[in-house]
mmCIF file of C-alpha atoms in Angstrom:
data_model
loop_
_atom_site.group_PDB
_atom_site.id
_atom_site.type_symbol
_atom_site.label_atom_id
_atom_site.label_comp_id
_atom_site.label_asym_id
_atom_site.label_seq_id
_atom_site.Cartn_x
_atom_site.Cartn_y
_atom_site.Cartn_z
ATOM 1 C CA UNK A 24 -78.023 -22.297 -87.972
ATOM 2 C CA UNK A 25 -80.784 -20.337 -86.654
ATOM 3 C CA UNK A 26 -79.673 -17.022 -86.030
ATOM 4 C CA UNK A 27 -81.262 -15.402 -83.000
ATOM 5 C CA UNK A 28 -80.609 -10.594 -83.422
ATOM 6 C CA UNK A 29 -81.313 -8.531 -80.112
ATOM 7 C CA UNK A 30 -82.101 -4.953 -79.738
ATOM 8 C CA UNK A 31 -81.192 -3.135 -77.961
ATOM 9 C CA UNK A 32 -77.690 -4.246 -77.064
ATOM 10 C CA UNK A 33 -77.387 -2.250 -74.560
ATOM 11 C CA UNK A 34 -79.911 -0.297 -73.138
ATOM 12 C CA UNK A 35 -80.002 2.384 -69.708
ATOM 13 C CA UNK A 36 -83.782 3.482 -67.340
ATOM 14 C CA UNK A 37 -84.849 4.473 -64.050
ATOM 15 C CA UNK A 38 -86.751 2.256 -62.007
ATOM 16 C CA UNK A 39 -90.211 2.046 -62.761
ATOM 17 C CA UNK A 40 -90.426 2.290 -66.018
ATOM 18 C CA UNK A 41 -92.133 -0.099 -69.066
ATOM 19 C CA UNK A 42 -88.933 -1.489 -71.458
ATOM 20 C CA UNK A 43 -89.192 -3.766 -73.997
ATOM 21 C CA UNK A 44 -86.422 -5.862 -75.799
ATOM 22 C CA UNK A 45 -86.836 -6.958 -79.319
ATOM 23 C CA UNK A 46 -85.668 -10.698 -80.636
ATOM 24 C CA UNK A 47 -85.819 -12.006 -83.562
ATOM 25 C CA UNK A 48 -85.375 -14.680 -85.188
ATOM 26 C CA UNK A 49 -83.682 -15.187 -89.447
ATOM 27 C CA UNK A 50 -86.410 -18.092 -90.052
ATOM 28 C CA UNK A 51 -89.682 -18.158 -88.685
ATOM 29 C CA UNK A 52 -89.368 -20.845 -85.131
ATOM 30 C CA UNK A 53 -93.226 -20.358 -84.520
ATOM 31 C CA UNK A 54 -93.879 -19.790 -80.164
ATOM 32 C CA UNK A 55 -89.432 -22.072 -79.784
ATOM 33 C CA UNK A 56 -88.912 -19.307 -77.925
ATOM 34 C CA UNK A 57 -87.155 -18.854 -74.249
ATOM 35 C CA UNK A 58 -86.307 -15.763 -72.117
ATOM 36 C CA UNK A 59 -83.271 -15.486 -69.639
ATOM 37 C CA UNK A 60 -82.323 -13.298 -67.192
ATOM 38 C CA UNK A 61 -78.158 -13.173 -66.198
ATOM 39 C CA UNK A 62 -76.915 -11.458 -63.181
ATOM 40 C CA UNK A 63 -72.954 -10.847 -62.962
ATOM 41 C CA UNK A 64 -71.455 -13.703 -62.189
ATOM 42 C CA UNK A 65 -74.138 -15.661 -62.260
ATOM 43 C CA UNK A 66 -75.878 -19.012 -64.276
ATOM 44 C CA UNK A 67 -78.433 -17.112 -66.630
ATOM 45 C CA UNK A 68 -82.411 -17.856 -65.351
ATOM 46 C CA UNK A 69 -85.274 -18.696 -66.956
ATOM 47 C CA UNK A 70 -87.673 -16.452 -67.115
ATOM 48 C CA UNK A 71 -90.405 -16.906 -69.817
ATOM 49 C CA UNK A 72 -90.851 -20.536 -72.090
ATOM 50 C CA UNK A 73 -93.394 -21.086 -75.093
ATOM 51 C CA UNK A 74 -92.416 -17.474 -75.847
ATOM 52 C CA UNK A 75 -95.233 -16.015 -73.774
ATOM 53 C CA UNK A 76 -94.984 -19.017 -70.764
ATOM 54 C CA UNK A 77 -94.469 -16.967 -67.284
ATOM 55 C CA UNK A 78 -91.854 -19.495 -66.188
ATOM 56 C CA UNK A 79 -92.779 -19.998 -62.478
ATOM 57 C CA UNK A 80 -91.751 -17.544 -59.404
ATOM 58 C CA UNK A 81 -90.733 -15.412 -61.654
ATOM 59 C CA UNK A 82 -92.907 -11.467 -61.004
ATOM 60 C CA UNK A 83 -95.759 -10.267 -63.142
ATOM 61 C CA UNK A 84 -94.400 -7.803 -64.116
ATOM 62 C CA UNK A 85 -91.524 -9.595 -67.267
ATOM 63 C CA UNK A 86 -94.301 -10.716 -70.356
ATOM 64 C CA UNK A 87 -93.221 -12.609 -73.771
ATOM 65 C CA UNK A 88 -95.400 -11.711 -76.365
ATOM 66 C CA UNK A 89 -94.245 -13.153 -80.614
ATOM 67 C CA UNK A 90 -94.926 -15.893 -82.887
ATOM 68 C CA UNK A 91 -93.062 -16.797 -85.935
ATOM 69 C CA UNK A 92 -89.515 -14.543 -86.295
ATOM 70 C CA UNK A 93 -90.698 -11.402 -84.279
ATOM 71 C CA UNK A 94 -90.981 -11.158 -79.931
ATOM 72 C CA UNK A 95 -91.030 -9.000 -77.522
ATOM 73 C CA UNK A 96 -89.904 -9.188 -74.383
ATOM 74 C CA UNK A 97 -91.555 -6.840 -71.367
ATOM 75 C CA UNK A 98 -90.937 -5.458 -68.059
ATOM 76 C CA UNK A 99 -94.136 -3.869 -66.876
ATOM 77 C CA UNK A 100 -92.637 -1.532 -64.481
ATOM 78 C CA UNK A 101 -88.498 -2.064 -63.509
ATOM 79 C CA UNK A 102 -87.484 -2.630 -60.415
ATOM 80 C CA UNK A 103 -83.244 -2.871 -59.121
ATOM 81 C CA UNK A 104 -83.058 -6.251 -59.244
ATOM 82 C CA UNK A 105 -83.825 -6.547 -62.882
ATOM 83 C CA UNK A 106 -81.082 -4.966 -63.675
ATOM 84 C CA UNK A 107 -79.081 -7.589 -65.716
ATOM 85 C CA UNK A 108 -78.854 -8.717 -69.140
ATOM 86 C CA UNK A 109 -82.100 -10.917 -71.178
ATOM 87 C CA UNK A 110 -80.933 -13.338 -73.543
ATOM 88 C CA UNK A 111 -82.797 -15.089 -75.709
ATOM 89 C CA UNK A 112 -82.803 -18.351 -77.463
ATOM 90 C CA UNK A 113 -84.438 -21.061 -79.790
ATOM 91 C CA UNK A 114 -85.281 -23.596 -78.865
ATOM 92 C CA UNK A 115 -87.313 -25.155 -82.713
ATOM 93 C CA UNK A 116 -83.839 -26.804 -84.486
ATOM 94 C CA UNK A 117 -80.754 -27.699 -83.672
ATOM 95 C CA UNK A 118 -78.419 -26.030 -82.541
ATOM 96 C CA UNK A 119 -79.477 -23.994 -79.843
ATOM 97 C CA UNK A 120 -79.003 -20.048 -80.631
ATOM 98 C CA UNK A 121 -79.229 -17.638 -79.089
ATOM 99 C CA UNK A 122 -79.292 -13.800 -79.166
ATOM 100 C CA UNK A 123 -75.899 -12.028 -78.525
ATOM 101 C CA UNK A 124 -77.279 -10.176 -75.155
ATOM 102 C CA UNK A 125 -78.836 -7.166 -73.610
ATOM 103 C CA UNK A 126 -77.617 -5.582 -71.320
ATOM 104 C CA UNK A 127 -79.736 -3.490 -68.963
ATOM 105 C CA UNK A 128 -78.237 -0.956 -66.780
ATOM 106 C CA UNK A 129 -79.052 2.281 -64.725
ATOM 107 C CA UNK A 130 -80.171 5.863 -65.731
ATOM 108 C CA UNK B 30 -85.408 -29.025 -55.744
ATOM 109 C CA UNK B 31 -83.690 -29.027 -58.501
ATOM 110 C CA UNK B 32 -79.679 -27.976 -58.171
ATOM 111 C CA UNK B 33 -77.361 -29.641 -60.452
ATOM 112 C CA UNK B 34 -74.330 -29.082 -59.600
ATOM 113 C CA UNK B 35 -70.367 -28.539 -61.212
ATOM 114 C CA UNK B 36 -67.150 -29.310 -60.406
ATOM 115 C CA UNK B 37 -64.741 -26.397 -59.546
ATOM 116 C CA UNK B 38 -61.894 -24.287 -61.635
ATOM 117 C CA UNK B 39 -60.434 -25.675 -64.173
ATOM 118 C CA UNK B 40 -56.634 -24.456 -65.990
ATOM 119 C CA UNK B 41 -55.316 -26.215 -68.544
ATOM 120 C CA UNK B 42 -52.818 -26.489 -71.722
ATOM 121 C CA UNK B 43 -53.349 -26.047 -74.680
ATOM 122 C CA UNK B 44 -53.781 -29.158 -77.199
ATOM 123 C CA UNK B 45 -54.962 -31.095 -73.682
ATOM 124 C CA UNK B 46 -58.402 -31.757 -72.660
ATOM 125 C CA UNK B 47 -60.475 -31.388 -69.432
ATOM 126 C CA UNK B 48 -64.306 -32.836 -67.693
ATOM 127 C CA UNK B 49 -66.664 -31.375 -66.283
ATOM 128 C CA UNK B 50 -68.692 -33.049 -63.845
ATOM 129 C CA UNK B 51 -73.047 -32.200 -62.883
ATOM 130 C CA UNK B 52 -73.889 -33.914 -60.329
ATOM 131 C CA UNK B 53 -78.333 -33.519 -61.993
ATOM 132 C CA UNK B 54 -79.808 -36.290 -60.076
ATOM 133 C CA UNK B 55 -80.683 -38.960 -63.476
ATOM 134 C CA UNK B 56 -82.701 -35.362 -65.378
ATOM 135 C CA UNK B 57 -81.288 -34.552 -69.017
ATOM 136 C CA UNK B 58 -79.040 -32.222 -69.590
ATOM 137 C CA UNK B 59 -77.987 -29.500 -71.808
ATOM 138 C CA UNK B 60 -74.333 -27.807 -71.586
ATOM 139 C CA UNK B 61 -74.131 -24.853 -72.266
ATOM 140 C CA UNK B 62 -70.529 -22.124 -72.113
ATOM 141 C CA UNK B 63 -70.048 -18.467 -71.381
ATOM 142 C CA UNK B 64 -65.979 -16.599 -72.644
ATOM 143 C CA UNK B 65 -65.562 -13.926 -71.127
ATOM 144 C CA UNK B 66 -67.872 -11.131 -71.474
ATOM 145 C CA UNK B 67 -69.527 -12.658 -73.655
ATOM 146 C CA UNK B 68 -72.963 -15.281 -74.649
ATOM 147 C CA UNK B 69 -73.916 -18.374 -74.367
ATOM 148 C CA UNK B 70 -73.546 -20.113 -76.763
ATOM 149 C CA UNK B 71 -74.844 -24.162 -77.014
ATOM 150 C CA UNK B 72 -72.713 -27.182 -76.653
ATOM 151 C CA UNK B 73 -75.270 -29.872 -76.782
ATOM 152 C CA UNK B 74 -77.882 -32.760 -74.636
ATOM 153 C CA UNK B 75 -77.108 -35.858 -73.352
ATOM 154 C CA UNK B 76 -80.331 -37.003 -71.416
ATOM 155 C CA UNK B 77 -80.201 -38.909 -68.382
ATOM 156 C CA UNK B 78 -80.247 -42.191 -69.341
ATOM 157 C CA UNK B 79 -77.129 -41.457 -71.119
ATOM 158 C CA UNK B 80 -78.754 -43.293 -74.924
ATOM 159 C CA UNK B 81 -79.663 -40.682 -76.702
ATOM 160 C CA UNK B 82 -76.703 -37.004 -76.818
ATOM 161 C CA UNK B 83 -76.947 -34.167 -79.379
ATOM 162 C CA UNK B 84 -73.948 -32.058 -79.824
ATOM 163 C CA UNK B 85 -73.853 -29.186 -81.773
ATOM 164 C CA UNK B 86 -71.562 -29.228 -84.653
ATOM 165 C CA UNK B 87 -69.220 -27.287 -83.733
ATOM 166 C CA UNK B 88 -67.537 -29.392 -81.302
ATOM 167 C CA UNK B 89 -68.275 -32.940 -83.458
ATOM 168 C CA UNK B 90 -65.859 -34.506 -82.941
ATOM 169 C CA UNK B 91 -64.210 -33.049 -80.096
ATOM 170 C CA UNK B 92 -67.295 -33.327 -77.252
ATOM 171 C CA UNK B 93 -67.725 -36.510 -75.351
ATOM 172 C CA UNK B 94 -71.476 -35.983 -72.961
ATOM 173 C CA UNK B 95 -71.363 -39.267 -70.868
ATOM 174 C CA UNK B 96 -73.654 -40.087 -67.131
ATOM 175 C CA UNK B 97 -72.631 -41.682 -64.605
ATOM 176 C CA UNK B 98 -75.889 -43.392 -63.606
ATOM 177 C CA UNK B 99 -74.783 -44.995 -60.194
ATOM 178 C CA UNK B 100 -74.186 -41.149 -59.243
ATOM 179 C CA UNK B 101 -76.432 -39.463 -61.251
ATOM 180 C CA UNK B 102 -73.522 -37.393 -63.076
ATOM 181 C CA UNK B 103 -72.762 -36.543 -66.115
ATOM 182 C CA UNK B 104 -69.547 -35.121 -67.711
ATOM 183 C CA UNK B 105 -69.302 -32.753 -70.034
ATOM 184 C CA UNK B 106 -65.187 -34.271 -71.531
ATOM 185 C CA UNK B 107 -63.437 -31.377 -74.081
ATOM 186 C CA UNK B 108 -60.336 -32.005 -76.372
ATOM 187 C CA UNK B 109 -57.613 -30.198 -78.587
ATOM 188 C CA UNK B 110 -58.090 -26.988 -76.085
ATOM 189 C CA UNK B 111 -57.685 -23.739 -77.868
ATOM 190 C CA UNK B 112 -57.294 -20.044 -76.039
ATOM 191 C CA UNK B 113 -61.285 -20.162 -77.363
ATOM 192 C CA UNK B 114 -61.983 -22.834 -75.508
ATOM 193 C CA UNK B 115 -61.504 -19.772 -71.955
ATOM 194 C CA UNK B 116 -65.192 -19.630 -70.345
ATOM 195 C CA UNK B 117 -66.960 -20.398 -67.371
ATOM 196 C CA UNK B 118 -69.244 -24.219 -69.169
ATOM 197 C CA UNK B 119 -72.715 -24.685 -67.407
ATOM 198 C CA UNK B 120 -74.715 -27.515 -67.613
ATOM 199 C CA UNK B 121 -78.506 -27.046 -67.565
ATOM 200 C CA UNK B 122 -81.240 -29.179 -67.379
ATOM 201 C CA UNK B 123 -82.764 -29.599 -70.545
ATOM 202 C CA UNK B 124 -85.789 -32.574 -69.904
ATOM 203 C CA UNK B 125 -86.683 -34.310 -73.362
ATOM 204 C CA UNK B 126 -83.850 -32.609 -75.323
ATOM 205 C CA UNK B 127 -86.269 -29.807 -75.915
ATOM 206 C CA UNK B 128 -84.282 -26.717 -75.423
ATOM 207 C CA UNK B 129 -85.449 -25.141 -72.271
ATOM 208 C CA UNK B 130 -82.820 -24.517 -70.127
ATOM 209 C CA UNK B 131 -84.867 -24.715 -66.568
ATOM 210 C CA UNK B 132 -82.346 -25.154 -64.268
ATOM 211 C CA UNK B 133 -78.509 -24.709 -64.278
ATOM 212 C CA UNK B 134 -75.530 -25.515 -62.414
ATOM 213 C CA UNK B 135 -73.242 -22.142 -61.107
ATOM 214 C CA UNK B 136 -71.249 -23.185 -64.131
ATOM 215 C CA UNK B 137 -67.039 -23.897 -64.020
ATOM 216 C CA UNK B 138 -64.332 -21.758 -65.093
ATOM 217 C CA UNK B 139 -62.303 -23.595 -67.571
ATOM 218 C CA UNK B 140 -58.416 -21.400 -68.016
ATOM 219 C CA UNK B 141 -56.494 -22.278 -71.077
ATOM 220 C CA UNK B 142 -53.576 -21.483 -71.467
ATOM 221 C CA UNK B 143 -50.875 -21.168 -74.262
#
């Protein structure tokens, strides 16, 4: 199985900050990497697929990059509604696996 | 508008089985679960015509995913439940089984009591 490791596990930031979350795969996965946002008590929502393609309807302040084993999710200017938990997930092989999550909290 | 609507919460005894439904309009679906306070775990995939399934090795022999084409509903049955199976179970659209979960159901909480 491919292991996905996110860092940091938690992060405190302020509205307007630029934030970067990192995801590392245990094996190369080309660009088969998706990012999800999950708010408390809700289902996850797809933000970015194929490492850098913004899902329809997602604000442009979200961006993704990377290929192979190292990936990043960047939020250019945090908004109050962005405080949530973020997960990366590889779609290169089965079983599909997720990172452990990064909880983004208000400073 | 794509909507996946799941069945409600369930409480089961250890050793029992649970079946969760997901009205999926014929789409291919993956099942993902989340234990309380924990991360996301993929369980498997079924195509909209119930011709193909792909189960995570961890759940092989204990999970069955089926489709009722007449009602466009997908079912996930998990057997021999333990307290470790207490989780919210989500269905998510996964067209072609490519692993991109672009629409999700609202989740169904399954509580296993011992």
